Tab-separated table of C-alpha atoms in Angstrom:
chain	number	residue	atom	x	y	z
A	1	UNK	CA	-150.629	-31.811	-38.822
A	2	UNK	CA	-152.567	-35.578	-39.690
A	3	UNK	CA	-154.934	-35.522	-42.755
A	4	UNK	CA	-157.225	-36.887	-40.460
A	5	UNK	CA	-157.049	-33.154	-38.217
A	6	UNK	CA	-157.421	-31.316	-41.822
A	7	UNK	CA	-160.345	-33.474	-42.828
A	8	UNK	CA	-162.454	-32.673	-39.323
A	9	UNK	CA	-161.383	-29.195	-39.890
A	10	UNK	CA	-162.545	-28.737	-43.181
A	11	UNK	CA	-165.549	-31.050	-43.215
A	12	UNK	CA	-167.418	-31.357	-39.807
A	13	UNK	CA	-169.191	-28.295	-39.887
A	14	UNK	CA	-172.761	-27.688	-39.499
A	15	UNK	CA	-174.726	-27.362	-43.010
A	16	UNK	CA	-177.613	-24.278	-41.412
A	17	UNK	CA	-174.430	-22.846	-40.410
A	18	UNK	CA	-172.821	-22.682	-44.027
A	19	UNK	CA	-176.371	-21.395	-46.047
A	20	UNK	CA	-177.389	-18.797	-43.838
A	21	UNK	CA	-174.680	-16.299	-43.880
A	22	UNK	CA	-171.985	-15.621	-46.952
A	23	UNK	CA	-168.110	-15.989	-47.085
A	24	UNK	CA	-166.547	-12.714	-46.770
A	25	UNK	CA	-163.827	-12.993	-49.705
A	26	UNK	CA	-162.693	-9.870	-48.744
A	27	UNK	CA	-161.809	-9.569	-45.482
A	28	UNK	CA	-160.499	-13.170	-45.693
A	29	UNK	CA	-158.394	-11.537	-48.582
A	30	UNK	CA	-156.982	-9.054	-45.876
A	31	UNK	CA	-155.691	-11.537	-44.151
A	32	UNK	CA	-153.551	-12.338	-47.309
A	33	UNK	CA	-150.636	-10.281	-48.030
A	34	UNK	CA	-150.066	-11.666	-51.137
A	35	UNK	CA	-146.728	-9.146	-51.954
A	36	UNK	CA	-145.652	-9.119	-48.689
A	37	UNK	CA	-145.301	-12.709	-48.461
A	38	UNK	CA	-144.415	-14.301	-51.610
A	39	UNK	CA	-141.042	-11.483	-51.089
A	40	UNK	CA	-140.491	-13.269	-47.755
A	41	UNK	CA	-140.624	-16.642	-49.471
A	42	UNK	CA	-137.435	-14.555	-52.308
A	43	UNK	CA	-135.752	-13.281	-49.806
A	44	UNK	CA	-135.126	-17.027	-48.613
A	45	UNK	CA	-134.582	-19.143	-51.633
A	46	UNK	CA	-131.051	-19.626	-52.749
A	47	UNK	CA	-129.723	-16.926	-55.008
A	48	UNK	CA	-128.817	-18.876	-58.473
A	49	UNK	CA	-126.922	-15.893	-60.068
B	1	UNK	CA	-131.005	-43.123	-71.975
B	2	UNK	CA	-132.618	-41.027	-75.791
B	3	UNK	CA	-129.941	-41.343	-77.577
B	4	UNK	CA	-128.556	-45.228	-76.826
B	5	UNK	CA	-132.725	-45.901	-77.992
B	6	UNK	CA	-134.351	-43.778	-80.279
B	7	UNK	CA	-133.407	-43.105	-83.773
B	8	UNK	CA	-134.178	-39.723	-84.829
B	9	UNK	CA	-137.097	-38.883	-81.888
B	10	UNK	CA	-139.781	-36.783	-82.544
B	11	UNK	CA	-139.963	-35.139	-78.895
B	12	UNK	CA	-143.364	-33.894	-77.812
B	13	UNK	CA	-143.827	-31.418	-75.067
B	14	UNK	CA	-147.303	-32.240	-74.117
B	15	UNK	CA	-147.469	-28.709	-71.038
B	16	UNK	CA	-147.175	-27.009	-74.488
B	17	UNK	CA	-150.162	-27.839	-75.804
B	18	UNK	CA	-151.823	-26.976	-72.446
B	19	UNK	CA	-152.517	-23.103	-71.918
B	20	UNK	CA	-154.187	-21.380	-69.592
B	21	UNK	CA	-154.920	-18.049	-72.898
B	22	UNK	CA	-158.792	-17.388	-71.763
B	23	UNK	CA	-158.533	-18.622	-67.896
B	24	UNK	CA	-158.782	-16.253	-65.890
B	25	UNK	CA	-157.244	-17.331	-62.256
B	26	UNK	CA	-158.142	-16.322	-59.298
B	27	UNK	CA	-157.550	-17.407	-55.578
B	28	UNK	CA	-159.908	-16.923	-52.924
B	29	UNK	CA	-158.094	-16.901	-49.296
B	30	UNK	CA	-159.442	-19.316	-46.397
B	31	UNK	CA	-158.549	-21.331	-43.522
B	32	UNK	CA	-159.342	-25.347	-44.765
B	33	UNK	CA	-162.961	-25.128	-41.988
B	34	UNK	CA	-163.955	-21.908	-43.678
B	35	UNK	CA	-163.396	-24.352	-47.420
B	36	UNK	CA	-167.208	-25.321	-47.778
B	37	UNK	CA	-168.495	-22.396	-46.394
B	38	UNK	CA	-166.227	-20.789	-49.089
B	39	UNK	CA	-167.681	-23.258	-51.952
B	40	UNK	CA	-171.049	-22.837	-51.159
B	41	UNK	CA	-170.455	-18.882	-51.183
B	42	UNK	CA	-168.990	-19.178	-55.414
B	43	UNK	CA	-172.000	-21.655	-55.698
B	44	UNK	CA	-174.481	-19.104	-54.718
B	45	UNK	CA	-173.190	-16.212	-56.566
B	46	UNK	CA	-171.297	-17.733	-59.410
B	47	UNK	CA	-173.370	-18.450	-63.196
B	48	UNK	CA	-172.069	-21.497	-63.535
B	49	UNK	CA	-172.585	-23.850	-66.832
B	50	UNK	CA	-170.518	-27.147	-65.212
B	51	UNK	CA	-167.548	-26.840	-63.123
B	52	UNK	CA	-164.829	-28.986	-61.829
B	53	UNK	CA	-163.722	-29.061	-58.374
B	54	UNK	CA	-160.407	-30.655	-57.297
B	55	UNK	CA	-159.616	-32.475	-54.156
B	56	UNK	CA	-156.162	-33.819	-53.469
B	57	UNK	CA	-157.231	-37.040	-52.393
B	58	UNK	CA	-159.739	-39.881	-53.188
B	59	UNK	CA	-161.116	-39.342	-49.374
B	60	UNK	CA	-161.383	-35.675	-49.747
B	61	UNK	CA	-163.135	-36.167	-52.645
B	62	UNK	CA	-165.616	-38.123	-50.955
B	63	UNK	CA	-166.237	-36.252	-48.239
B	64	UNK	CA	-166.410	-33.220	-50.166
B	65	UNK	CA	-169.357	-35.075	-52.131
B	66	UNK	CA	-171.012	-35.504	-49.340
B	67	UNK	CA	-171.705	-32.272	-48.418
B	68	UNK	CA	-171.814	-30.371	-51.576
B	69	UNK	CA	-174.881	-32.909	-51.763
B	70	UNK	CA	-176.258	-32.084	-48.104
B	71	UNK	CA	-175.827	-28.136	-49.651
B	72	UNK	CA	-178.587	-29.085	-51.810
B	73	UNK	CA	-176.324	-29.512	-55.720
B	74	UNK	CA	-176.063	-32.250	-57.038
B	75	UNK	CA	-172.473	-33.878	-57.984
B	76	UNK	CA	-170.744	-36.393	-59.449
B	77	UNK	CA	-167.253	-37.177	-57.953
B	78	UNK	CA	-164.595	-39.909	-59.725
B	79	UNK	CA	-161.270	-41.038	-58.250
B	80	UNK	CA	-158.538	-42.258	-58.715
B	81	UNK	CA	-159.675	-45.560	-56.244
B	82	UNK	CA	-162.703	-46.434	-58.454
B	83	UNK	CA	-163.097	-48.868	-60.909
B	84	UNK	CA	-162.083	-48.004	-65.001
B	85	UNK	CA	-165.303	-49.028	-65.752
B	86	UNK	CA	-167.304	-46.747	-63.339
B	87	UNK	CA	-165.223	-43.931	-63.534
B	88	UNK	CA	-165.882	-43.556	-67.621
B	89	UNK	CA	-169.316	-44.179	-66.842
B	90	UNK	CA	-168.757	-40.688	-64.814
B	91	UNK	CA	-167.233	-38.797	-66.898
B	92	UNK	CA	-169.478	-40.046	-69.877
B	93	UNK	CA	-172.834	-38.083	-67.980
B	94	UNK	CA	-171.398	-36.146	-67.212
B	95	UNK	CA	-169.714	-34.965	-70.098
B	96	UNK	CA	-173.187	-35.533	-71.434
B	97	UNK	CA	-174.519	-33.186	-69.262
B	98	UNK	CA	-176.636	-35.040	-66.667
B	99	UNK	CA	-174.653	-33.450	-63.906
B	100	UNK	CA	-173.492	-29.686	-62.981
B	101	UNK	CA	-170.362	-30.398	-60.778
B	102	UNK	CA	-167.981	-32.853	-60.962
B	103	UNK	CA	-165.597	-33.694	-57.821
B	104	UNK	CA	-162.757	-35.491	-58.919
B	105	UNK	CA	-159.343	-36.022	-58.660
B	106	UNK	CA	-156.313	-35.771	-60.369
B	107	UNK	CA	-157.201	-37.817	-63.224
B	108	UNK	CA	-157.287	-36.174	-66.754
B	109	UNK	CA	-153.941	-36.070	-68.320
B	110	UNK	CA	-154.505	-34.268	-70.405
B	111	UNK	CA	-156.108	-30.701	-69.530
B	112	UNK	CA	-159.992	-30.756	-69.625
B	113	UNK	CA	-161.352	-30.882	-72.806
B	114	UNK	CA	-165.350	-30.009	-72.035
B	115	UNK	CA	-166.845	-26.879	-73.892
B	116	UNK	CA	-169.350	-26.931	-71.186
B	117	UNK	CA	-167.157	-26.219	-67.941
B	118	UNK	CA	-166.848	-22.565	-67.409
B	119	UNK	CA	-165.693	-23.129	-63.751
B	120	UNK	CA	-163.055	-24.878	-62.249
B	121	UNK	CA	-162.290	-24.251	-58.569
B	122	UNK	CA	-159.124	-26.454	-56.756
B	123	UNK	CA	-160.818	-26.562	-53.366
B	124	UNK	CA	-157.005	-28.060	-52.788
B	125	UNK	CA	-155.042	-26.314	-54.872
B	126	UNK	CA	-152.168	-29.166	-55.703
B	127	UNK	CA	-148.221	-28.759	-54.850
B	128	UNK	CA	-146.895	-28.651	-58.482
B	129	UNK	CA	-147.181	-26.771	-61.857
B	130	UNK	CA	-148.065	-29.476	-64.121
B	131	UNK	CA	-150.917	-30.687	-62.361
B	132	UNK	CA	-152.135	-27.056	-61.965
B	133	UNK	CA	-152.033	-26.566	-65.244
B	134	UNK	CA	-153.258	-30.022	-66.289
B	135	UNK	CA	-157.012	-28.808	-64.188
B	136	UNK	CA	-156.363	-25.337	-65.193
B	137	UNK	CA	-155.611	-25.911	-68.768
B	138	UNK	CA	-156.890	-26.148	-71.889
B	139	UNK	CA	-156.049	-27.972	-74.462
B	140	UNK	CA	-155.902	-25.731	-77.822
B	141	UNK	CA	-158.643	-26.987	-79.057
B	142	UNK	CA	-160.674	-25.753	-76.707
B	143	UNK	CA	-158.393	-22.846	-75.794
B	144	UNK	CA	-161.694	-20.918	-74.763
B	145	UNK	CA	-162.733	-18.577	-71.903
B	146	UNK	CA	-163.207	-19.380	-68.017
B	147	UNK	CA	-162.168	-18.821	-64.724
B	148	UNK	CA	-159.885	-21.023	-62.441
B	149	UNK	CA	-160.448	-20.010	-58.443
B	150	UNK	CA	-158.655	-21.580	-55.863
B	151	UNK	CA	-159.391	-22.040	-52.841
B	152	UNK	CA	-156.013	-20.565	-50.784
B	153	UNK	CA	-154.479	-21.334	-47.130
B	154	UNK	CA	-151.609	-20.259	-45.963
B	155	UNK	CA	-149.614	-23.586	-46.126
B	156	UNK	CA	-150.308	-22.850	-49.730
B	157	UNK	CA	-147.976	-20.303	-49.841
B	158	UNK	CA	-145.023	-22.096	-50.583
B	159	UNK	CA	-146.731	-23.382	-54.334
B	160	UNK	CA	-148.801	-20.556	-54.762
B	161	UNK	CA	-145.797	-18.471	-55.307
B	162	UNK	CA	-143.789	-22.184	-57.187
B	163	UNK	CA	-146.943	-22.389	-59.129
B	164	UNK	CA	-147.155	-18.716	-60.650
B	165	UNK	CA	-143.185	-18.681	-60.848
B	166	UNK	CA	-143.115	-22.059	-62.953
B	167	UNK	CA	-145.413	-20.939	-65.153
B	168	UNK	CA	-144.991	-16.884	-65.651
B	169	UNK	CA	-149.123	-17.133	-64.519
B	170	UNK	CA	-150.599	-14.093	-62.563
B	171	UNK	CA	-152.889	-15.539	-59.830
B	172	UNK	CA	-155.504	-12.952	-58.764
B	173	UNK	CA	-157.206	-11.912	-55.190
B	174	UNK	CA	-160.785	-13.063	-56.146
B	175	UNK	CA	-162.475	-9.397	-57.092
B	176	UNK	CA	-166.437	-8.534	-55.571
B	177	UNK	CA	-168.389	-8.985	-58.501
B	178	UNK	CA	-166.380	-11.939	-61.372
B	179	UNK	CA	-167.294	-10.491	-64.892
B	180	UNK	CA	-169.575	-12.414	-66.494
B	181	UNK	CA	-167.854	-11.882	-69.970
B	182	UNK	CA	-164.901	-13.929	-68.687
B	183	UNK	CA	-166.602	-16.912	-68.178
B	184	UNK	CA	-170.343	-17.172	-69.469
B	185	UNK	CA	-170.891	-17.991	-73.253
B	186	UNK	CA	-173.991	-15.267	-73.503
B	187	UNK	CA	-172.367	-11.996	-72.056
B	188	UNK	CA	-169.283	-12.744	-74.017
B	189	UNK	CA	-168.534	-10.205	-76.694
B	190	UNK	CA	-166.359	-11.133	-79.199
B	191	UNK	CA	-163.802	-8.510	-80.548
B	192	UNK	CA	-165.737	-6.743	-83.690
B	193	UNK	CA	-163.524	-7.110	-86.574
B	194	UNK	CA	-165.238	-4.456	-88.678
B	195	UNK	CA	-167.776	-1.428	-88.666
B	196	UNK	CA	-171.015	-1.955	-89.601
C-alpha cells in the first residue's frame, strides 16, 4: 500500500465522529489473538538449532 | 577494524544504559483509520502529566499534530526536517512544561530524560528494537514509573514479535482501566521499608 493511502485512512476523518464515541479497546483486542499469531510466526521462522 | 585502529578501547553499549524497568507496556489493536479515535479516547481516559507521541515519518507528525489540535488538545511537534534551532526551542519549551503533549519522530538518541513525561504513545509502532528502546526506555538516572501504549495494526505483528523477542520484554493487552499507581506520581506508593 502507498503511504498516502495509509495517511488518508488515518487522518481524513471528521473530528465530530471521533469525539462522539469512545474507542472500544476490548472489542478490538478480541480481533487479534496475539498468542496464535506469534505461534504462526514462530512456526515460519527458520530453526536455529 | 576496531583492533587495528583502537588501542585498549573502552566499549560502551548504550543499549545497556536504557532500561524498560518501571515502564508498563501495553498495546491496543487498531486499524489505521481507528488510530486517531483510539488516541482521543486515551487522552480522555489517562491522567497525563506530559506525553510524547511518536510517528514514523515527518509528514505523519505534522498531520497528527494538526488533528490533535482540531480535537481540542494542545500539542507541540518536532521532526527531523525542521531546523535544529527551531527543534531545540520547541524541545526546551516542552521540557519547561509549556505544553502537555509532544508529537515527534525519532529524535531522541538516548531515551527520554524528562521526569514529567509519564505517558509515551507509539502512534506508529517502530520496526527496530533499538528504536523502541530509545522511545520507551529511560536512562538509569531517571528510570521511573510511566506507561507506554503501542497502537498495533495487523501489519505490525512481525515487528511486535521481533521487538518483544530481542528486548526480552512483554507488551500486554491494554486493560479496561490502567492502575494510576503505575504512572501517576501522586498515586504511587513506595514500598514501605520500616513499619510504624
